[in-house]
PDB file of C-alpha atoms in Angstrom:
ATOM      1  CA  MET R 135     -57.830 -63.158  31.455  1.00  0.00           C
ATOM      2  CA  ILE R 136     -56.868 -64.045  35.029  1.00  0.00           C
ATOM      3  CA  ILE R 137     -57.718 -61.213  37.389  1.00  0.00           C
ATOM      4  CA  GLN R 138     -54.320 -61.122  38.994  1.00  0.00           C
ATOM      5  CA  ALA R 139     -53.042 -59.540  35.794  1.00  0.00           C
ATOM      6  CA  LEU R 140     -55.318 -56.540  36.355  1.00  0.00           C
ATOM      7  CA  MET R 141     -54.958 -55.940  40.035  1.00  0.00           C
ATOM      8  CA  THR R 142     -53.133 -53.200  41.912  1.00  0.00           C
ATOM      9  CA  ALA R 143     -50.462 -55.023  43.975  1.00  0.00           C
ATOM     10  CA  ARG R 144     -50.441 -54.852  47.755  1.00  0.00           C
ATOM     11  CA  SER R 145     -47.367 -52.635  47.728  1.00  0.00           C
ATOM     12  CA  ASP R 146     -49.318 -49.918  45.862  1.00  0.00           C
ATOM     13  CA  VAL R 147     -52.576 -50.262  47.889  1.00  0.00           C
ATOM     14  CA  HIS R 148     -53.526 -47.684  50.495  1.00  0.00           C
ATOM     15  CA  PHE R 149     -54.914 -49.411  53.574  1.00  0.00           C
ATOM     16  CA  VAL R 150     -55.436 -48.958  57.346  1.00  0.00           C
ATOM     17  CA  ARG R 151     -54.623 -51.299  60.151  1.00  0.00           C
ATOM     18  CA  PRO R 152     -57.106 -52.585  62.790  1.00  0.00           C
ATOM     19  CA  ASP R 153     -55.451 -50.619  65.590  1.00  0.00           C
ATOM     20  CA  ASP R 154     -55.507 -47.305  63.740  1.00  0.00           C
ATOM     21  CA  THR R 155     -57.894 -44.734  65.124  1.00  0.00           C
ATOM     22  CA  LEU R 156     -60.934 -43.672  63.174  1.00  0.00           C
ATOM     23  CA  GLU R 157     -59.368 -40.244  63.094  1.00  0.00           C
ATOM     24  CA  LYS R 158     -56.476 -41.608  61.092  1.00  0.00           C
ATOM     25  CA  ALA R 159     -58.749 -43.638  58.847  1.00  0.00           C
ATOM     26  CA  LEU R 160     -60.940 -40.650  58.085  1.00  0.00           C
ATOM     27  CA  ALA R 161     -57.903 -38.436  57.448  1.00  0.00           C
ATOM     28  CA  ASP R 162     -56.567 -41.047  54.964  1.00  0.00           C
ATOM     29  CA  LEU R 163     -59.933 -41.314  53.264  1.00  0.00           C
ATOM     30  CA  GLU R 164     -60.234 -37.558  52.929  1.00  0.00           C
ATOM     31  CA  SER R 165     -56.670 -36.917  51.762  1.00  0.00           C
ATOM     32  CA  LEU R 166     -56.780 -39.736  49.168  1.00  0.00           C
ATOM     33  CA  GLY R 167     -60.310 -38.875  47.946  1.00  0.00           C
ATOM     34  CA  PHE R 168     -61.523 -42.412  48.626  1.00  0.00           C
ATOM     35  CA  THR R 169     -64.803 -43.580  50.124  1.00  0.00           C
ATOM     36  CA  THR R 170     -63.466 -47.004  51.197  1.00  0.00           C
ATOM     37  CA  LEU R 171     -60.190 -48.460  52.341  1.00  0.00           C
ATOM     38  CA  PRO R 172     -59.171 -52.088  52.998  1.00  0.00           C
ATOM     39  CA  VAL R 173     -58.259 -53.079  56.514  1.00  0.00           C
ATOM     40  CA  LEU R 174     -55.117 -55.293  56.737  1.00  0.00           C
ATOM     41  CA  ASP R 175     -53.398 -57.069  59.560  1.00  0.00           C
ATOM     42  CA  GLY R 176     -50.097 -57.999  57.911  1.00  0.00           C
ATOM     43  CA  ASN R 177     -51.046 -59.930  54.815  1.00  0.00           C
ATOM     44  CA  LYS R 178     -54.485 -60.777  56.101  1.00  0.00           C
ATOM     45  CA  PHE R 179     -57.553 -58.970  54.762  1.00  0.00           C
ATOM     46  CA  LEU R 180     -60.059 -58.205  57.572  1.00  0.00           C
ATOM     47  CA  GLY R 181     -62.629 -56.108  55.728  1.00  0.00           C
ATOM     48  CA  VAL R 182     -63.136 -52.509  54.795  1.00  0.00           C
ATOM     49  CA  ILE R 183     -63.745 -49.208  56.570  1.00  0.00           C
ATOM     50  CA  THR R 184     -65.822 -46.575  54.836  1.00  0.00           C
ATOM     51  CA  ARG R 185     -66.350 -42.864  55.284  1.00  0.00           C
ATOM     52  CA  ARG R 186     -70.057 -43.541  55.493  1.00  0.00           C
ATOM     53  CA  ARG R 187     -69.633 -46.057  58.335  1.00  0.00           C
ATOM     54  CA  ILE R 188     -67.504 -43.599  60.304  1.00  0.00           C
ATOM     55  CA  PHE R 189     -70.001 -40.764  59.903  1.00  0.00           C
ATOM     56  CA  GLU R 190     -72.964 -42.933  60.754  1.00  0.00           C
ATOM     57  CA  ARG R 191     -71.316 -44.057  64.043  1.00  0.00           C
ATOM     58  CA  TYR R 192     -70.075 -40.519  64.721  1.00  0.00           C
ATOM     59  CA  PHE R 193     -73.506 -38.857  64.531  1.00  0.00           C
ATOM     60  CA  LYS R 194     -75.186 -41.558  66.703  1.00  0.00           C
ATOM     61  CA  GLY R 195     -73.344 -40.224  69.790  1.00  0.00           C
ATOM     62  CA  SER R 196     -74.041 -37.118  71.810  1.00  0.00           C
ATOM     63  CA  GLU R 197     -72.121 -33.926  71.181  1.00  0.00           C
ATOM     64  CA  ALA R 198     -69.822 -34.640  74.131  1.00  0.00           C
ATOM     65  CA  GLU R 199     -69.106 -38.166  72.834  1.00  0.00           C
ATOM     66  CA  ARG R 200     -68.372 -36.788  69.305  1.00  0.00           C
ATOM     67  CA  SER R 201     -65.506 -34.696  70.547  1.00  0.00           C
ATOM     68  CA  LEU R 202     -63.582 -37.858  71.534  1.00  0.00           C
ATOM     69  CA  PHE R 203     -65.146 -40.348  69.140  1.00  0.00           C
ATOM     70  CA  LEU R 204     -62.600 -40.226  66.320  1.00  0.00           C
ATOM     71  CA  LYS R 205     -59.673 -40.169  68.659  1.00  0.00           C
ATOM     72  CA  THR R 206     -60.729 -43.009  70.926  1.00  0.00           C
ATOM     73  CA  ASN R 207     -62.443 -45.445  68.553  1.00  0.00           C
ATOM     74  CA  LEU R 208     -60.297 -47.971  66.625  1.00  0.00           C
ATOM     75  CA  VAL R 209     -60.838 -49.211  63.106  1.00  0.00           C
ATOM     76  CA  LYS R 210     -61.117 -52.838  64.306  1.00  0.00           C
ATOM     77  CA  ASP R 211     -64.406 -52.056  66.106  1.00  0.00           C
ATOM     78  CA  HIS R 212     -66.024 -50.671  63.013  1.00  0.00           C
ATOM     79  CA  ILE R 213     -64.858 -53.002  60.231  1.00  0.00           C
ATOM     80  CA  ILE R 214     -67.317 -54.072  57.548  1.00  0.00           C
ATOM     81  CA  THR R 215     -66.655 -57.762  56.904  1.00  0.00           C
ATOM     82  CA  GLU R 216     -69.423 -58.580  54.388  1.00  0.00           C
ATOM     83  CA  VAL R 217     -67.323 -57.930  51.289  1.00  0.00           C
ATOM     84  CA  GLN R 218     -67.209 -59.642  47.904  1.00  0.00           C
ATOM     85  CA  ILE R 219     -63.812 -61.332  47.417  1.00  0.00           C
ATOM     86  CA  ALA R 220     -61.887 -62.000  44.214  1.00  0.00           C
ATOM     87  CA  HIS R 221     -59.489 -64.883  44.030  1.00  0.00           C
ATOM     88  CA  SER R 222     -56.167 -64.674  42.191  1.00  0.00           C
ATOM     89  CA  THR R 223     -57.238 -67.333  39.639  1.00  0.00           C
ATOM     90  CA  ASP R 224     -60.654 -65.779  38.898  1.00  0.00           C
ATOM     91  CA  LEU R 225     -61.372 -64.937  35.288  1.00  0.00           C
ATOM     92  CA  LEU R 226     -62.580 -61.541  34.033  1.00  0.00           C
ATOM     93  CA  ASP R 227     -66.254 -62.514  33.672  1.00  0.00           C
ATOM     94  CA  GLU R 228     -66.352 -64.115  37.148  1.00  0.00           C
ATOM     95  CA  VAL R 229     -65.122 -60.920  38.749  1.00  0.00           C
ATOM     96  CA  LEU R 230     -67.516 -58.778  36.718  1.00  0.00           C
ATOM     97  CA  TYR R 231     -70.422 -60.781  38.243  1.00  0.00           C
ATOM     98  CA  LYS R 232     -68.974 -60.217  41.752  1.00  0.00           C
ATOM     99  CA  PHE R 233     -68.932 -56.470  41.148  1.00  0.00           C
ATOM    100  CA  LEU R 234     -72.649 -56.602  40.392  1.00  0.00           C
ATOM    101  CA  ASP R 235     -73.194 -57.646  44.026  1.00  0.00           C
ATOM    102  CA  SER R 236     -70.632 -55.261  45.476  1.00  0.00           C
ATOM    103  CA  ARG R 237     -71.361 -51.757  46.785  1.00  0.00           C
ATOM    104  CA  TYR R 238     -67.627 -50.855  46.811  1.00  0.00           C
ATOM    105  CA  ASP R 239     -65.343 -49.603  44.122  1.00  0.00           C
ATOM    106  CA  PHE R 240     -62.811 -52.419  44.534  1.00  0.00           C
ATOM    107  CA  LEU R 241     -62.611 -56.098  45.387  1.00  0.00           C
ATOM    108  CA  PRO R 242     -59.773 -57.523  47.459  1.00  0.00           C
ATOM    109  CA  VAL R 243     -57.773 -60.186  45.624  1.00  0.00           C
ATOM    110  CA  LEU R 244     -56.777 -63.131  47.772  1.00  0.00           C
ATOM    111  CA  ALA R 245     -54.647 -66.259  47.335  1.00  0.00           C
ATOM    112  CA  GLU R 246     -56.064 -68.557  49.983  1.00  0.00           C
ATOM    113  CA  ASP R 247     -56.045 -66.165  52.992  1.00  0.00           C
ATOM    114  CA  ARG R 248     -53.166 -64.005  51.746  1.00  0.00           C
ATOM    115  CA  PHE R 249     -53.995 -60.452  50.517  1.00  0.00           C
ATOM    116  CA  LEU R 250     -52.400 -59.828  47.122  1.00  0.00           C
ATOM    117  CA  GLY R 251     -53.983 -56.529  46.170  1.00  0.00           C
ATOM    118  CA  ILE R 252     -57.221 -55.055  44.827  1.00  0.00           C
ATOM    119  CA  VAL R 253     -59.024 -54.844  41.526  1.00  0.00           C
ATOM    120  CA  THR R 254     -61.111 -51.764  40.866  1.00  0.00           C
ATOM    121  CA  ARG R 255     -64.206 -51.046  38.765  1.00  0.00           C
ATOM    122  CA  ASN R 256     -61.975 -48.951  36.551  1.00  0.00           C
ATOM    123  CA  ASN R 257     -59.601 -51.888  36.094  1.00  0.00           C
ATOM    124  CA  MET R 258     -62.522 -54.066  34.988  1.00  0.00           C
ATOM    125  CA  LEU R 259     -63.995 -51.438  32.646  1.00  0.00           C
ATOM    126  CA  SER R 260     -60.630 -50.792  30.990  1.00  0.00           C
ATOM    127  CA  ALA R 261     -60.073 -54.597  30.537  1.00  0.00           C
ATOM    128  CA  PHE R 262     -63.567 -55.038  29.104  1.00  0.00           C
ATOM    129  CA  LEU R 263     -63.102 -52.208  26.570  1.00  0.00           C
ATOM    130  CA  LYS R 264     -59.660 -53.549  25.635  1.00  0.00           C
ATOM    131  CA  ASN R 265     -61.000 -57.097  25.093  1.00  0.00           C
ATOM    132  CA  ALA R 266     -63.861 -55.675  23.027  1.00  0.00           C
ATOM    133  CA  GLY R 267     -61.299 -53.878  20.887  1.00  0.00           C
ATOM    134  CA  VAL R 268     -62.903 -50.478  21.376  1.00  0.00           C
ATOM    135  CA  THR R 269     -59.697 -48.736  22.479  1.00  0.00           C
ATOM    136  CA  LYS R 270     -58.282 -49.047  18.896  1.00  0.00           C
ATOM    137  CA  LYS R 271     -59.379 -47.157  15.823  1.00  0.00           C
ATOM    138  CA  ALA R 272     -61.391 -49.619  13.817  1.00  0.00           C
ATOM    139  CA  HIS R 273     -64.869 -50.419  12.488  1.00  0.00           C
ATOM    140  CA  ARG R 274     -67.690 -51.573  14.729  1.00  0.00           C
ATOM    141  CA  ILE R 275     -70.188 -53.936  13.197  1.00  0.00           C
ATOM    142  CA  ALA R 276     -73.412 -54.941  14.948  1.00  0.00           C
ATOM    143  CA  ILE R 277     -75.045 -58.177  13.742  1.00  0.00           C
ATOM    144  CA  VAL R 278     -78.139 -60.071  14.869  1.00  0.00           C
ATOM    145  CA  VAL R 279     -77.671 -63.820  14.784  1.00  0.00           C
ATOM    146  CA  SER R 280     -80.819 -66.020  14.802  1.00  0.00           C
ATOM    147  CA  ASP R 281     -79.068 -69.421  15.033  1.00  0.00           C
ATOM    148  CA  PHE R 282     -75.966 -68.830  17.172  1.00  0.00           C
ATOM    149  CA  LYS R 283     -74.772 -72.458  17.168  1.00  0.00           C
ATOM    150  CA  GLY R 284     -71.994 -72.543  14.578  1.00  0.00           C
ATOM    151  CA  ALA R 285     -72.761 -69.052  13.395  1.00  0.00           C
ATOM    152  CA  LEU R 286     -69.823 -67.453  15.133  1.00  0.00           C
ATOM    153  CA  ALA R 287     -67.329 -69.753  13.527  1.00  0.00           C
ATOM    154  CA  ARG R 288     -68.859 -69.058  10.060  1.00  0.00           C
ATOM    155  CA  LEU R 289     -68.909 -65.357  10.788  1.00  0.00           C
ATOM    156  CA  THR R 290     -65.263 -65.160  11.774  1.00  0.00           C
ATOM    157  CA  ALA R 291     -64.280 -67.284   8.774  1.00  0.00           C
ATOM    158  CA  LEU R 292     -66.039 -64.933   6.404  1.00  0.00           C
ATOM    159  CA  ILE R 293     -64.337 -61.917   7.954  1.00  0.00           C
ATOM    160  CA  SER R 294     -60.938 -63.594   7.766  1.00  0.00           C
ATOM    161  CA  ASN R 295     -61.517 -64.422   4.060  1.00  0.00           C
ATOM    162  CA  GLN R 296     -62.145 -60.750   3.423  1.00  0.00           C
ATOM    163  CA  ASN R 297     -58.617 -59.910   4.789  1.00  0.00           C
ATOM    164  CA  ALA R 298     -60.100 -58.146   7.784  1.00  0.00           C
ATOM    165  CA  ASP R 299     -58.651 -58.393  11.290  1.00  0.00           C
ATOM    166  CA  ILE R 300     -60.931 -59.089  14.225  1.00  0.00           C
ATOM    167  CA  LEU R 301     -59.827 -56.992  17.233  1.00  0.00           C
ATOM    168  CA  GLY R 302     -62.715 -57.879  19.551  1.00  0.00           C
ATOM    169  CA  ILE R 303     -66.009 -59.684  19.828  1.00  0.00           C
ATOM    170  CA  VAL R 304     -68.793 -59.099  22.344  1.00  0.00           C
ATOM    171  CA  THR R 305     -72.101 -60.972  22.377  1.00  0.00           C
ATOM    172  CA  PHE R 306     -75.299 -59.822  24.042  1.00  0.00           C
ATOM    173  CA  ASP R 307     -78.328 -61.931  24.781  1.00  0.00           C
ATOM    174  CA  PRO R 308     -81.597 -59.844  24.443  1.00  0.00           C
ATOM    175  CA  GLU R 309     -83.570 -62.616  26.079  1.00  0.00           C
ATOM    176  CA  VAL R 310     -85.424 -63.281  22.830  1.00  0.00           C
ATOM    177  CA  ALA R 311     -85.547 -66.903  21.812  1.00  0.00           C
ATOM    178  CA  ASP R 312     -82.711 -67.964  19.462  1.00  0.00           C
ATOM    179  CA  LEU R 313     -81.432 -64.369  19.000  1.00  0.00           C
ATOM    180  CA  LYS R 314     -78.084 -62.906  19.898  1.00  0.00           C
ATOM    181  CA  PHE R 315     -76.485 -59.582  19.170  1.00  0.00           C
ATOM    182  CA  VAL R 316     -72.830 -59.786  18.122  1.00  0.00           C
ATOM    183  CA  GLU R 317     -70.704 -56.639  18.099  1.00  0.00           C
ATOM    184  CA  LEU R 318     -67.411 -57.010  16.301  1.00  0.00           C
ATOM    185  CA  THR R 319     -64.462 -54.668  16.148  1.00  0.00           C
ATOM    186  CA  VAL R 320     -62.632 -55.165  12.902  1.00  0.00           C
ATOM    187  CA  ARG R 321     -59.833 -53.482  10.965  1.00  0.00           C
ATOM    188  CA  THR R 322     -60.524 -53.413   7.241  1.00  0.00           C
ATOM    189  CA  ASP R 323     -59.932 -51.191   4.191  1.00  0.00           C
ATOM    190  CA  GLU R 324     -63.044 -52.529   2.523  1.00  0.00           C
ATOM    191  CA  LEU R 325     -65.939 -52.084   4.952  1.00  0.00           C
ATOM    192  CA  LYS R 326     -68.603 -51.966   2.248  1.00  0.00           C
ATOM    193  CA  GLY R 327     -67.321 -55.145   0.677  1.00  0.00           C
ATOM    194  CA  LEU R 328     -67.207 -56.889   4.069  1.00  0.00           C
ATOM    195  CA  ILE R 329     -70.802 -55.899   4.853  1.00  0.00           C
ATOM    196  CA  SER R 330     -71.947 -57.065   1.381  1.00  0.00           C
ATOM    197  CA  THR R 331     -70.299 -60.423   1.984  1.00  0.00           C
ATOM    198  CA  LEU R 332     -71.866 -60.859   5.384  1.00  0.00           C
ATOM    199  CA  THR R 333     -75.306 -59.854   4.130  1.00  0.00           C
ATOM    200  CA  ALA R 334     -75.026 -62.176   1.143  1.00  0.00           C
ATOM    201  CA  ASN R 335     -74.298 -65.075   3.574  1.00  0.00           C
ATOM    202  CA  GLY R 336     -77.391 -64.425   5.623  1.00  0.00           C
ATOM    203  CA  PHE R 337     -76.122 -62.229   8.400  1.00  0.00           C
ATOM    204  CA  SER R 338     -78.307 -59.308   9.430  1.00  0.00           C
ATOM    205  CA  VAL R 339     -75.986 -56.283   9.776  1.00  0.00           C
ATOM    206  CA  ARG R 340     -77.776 -53.663  11.904  1.00  0.00           C
ATOM    207  CA  GLU R 341     -75.000 -51.089  12.150  1.00  0.00           C
ATOM    208  CA  ALA R 342     -71.458 -50.433  10.864  1.00  0.00           C
ATOM    209  CA  ARG R 343     -69.309 -47.390  11.594  1.00  0.00           C
ATOM    210  CA  LEU R 344     -65.800 -46.152  12.221  1.00  0.00           C
ATOM    211  CA  ALA R 345     -65.026 -45.594  15.878  1.00  0.00           C
ATOM    212  CA  GLY R 346     -62.118 -45.270  18.245  1.00  0.00           C
TER     213      GLY R 346
END
């Protein structure tokens, strides 16, 4: 899945401009309930401004300086530029890895230098759950595979032969040599028969239950 399909488009993104005052930026953050906003100059992404950054700079000054700080300081002088970037052609797993290194709740999505929108952690989690099939009422089957090469093709063929529909597949690597956990979401009217078939063909079924 290309990340552009998940993003919130620029037209729906709340942002501030570099020449806005910190007073306006903080008011926007508070009214929207956000901790971070992107800073845009036209279609160019400059960085982010955060509530934490504003408060940190605010409390460094004296009491006399604080009274004017928010009104006289501009966003452009307090932008955070070290931000993970998503590109419009990035795939889901590539952006998931970028979120691991990001302290913010969204990533800007760029096409070359043009700001297209943002993708949020919630966007990513929803997409992951949908791809895993867990948003639909179905059976979840957890299987341990000792020889993964070729096993997935054999596994899906067996499930198909049992007239079951595969709604999602997720694999996990427990960092044990030659072992992988496979979690399948399937729709079937004969769960017991499916499990018996998988077990008879050498698959170790650790858990099976109705969910969703």
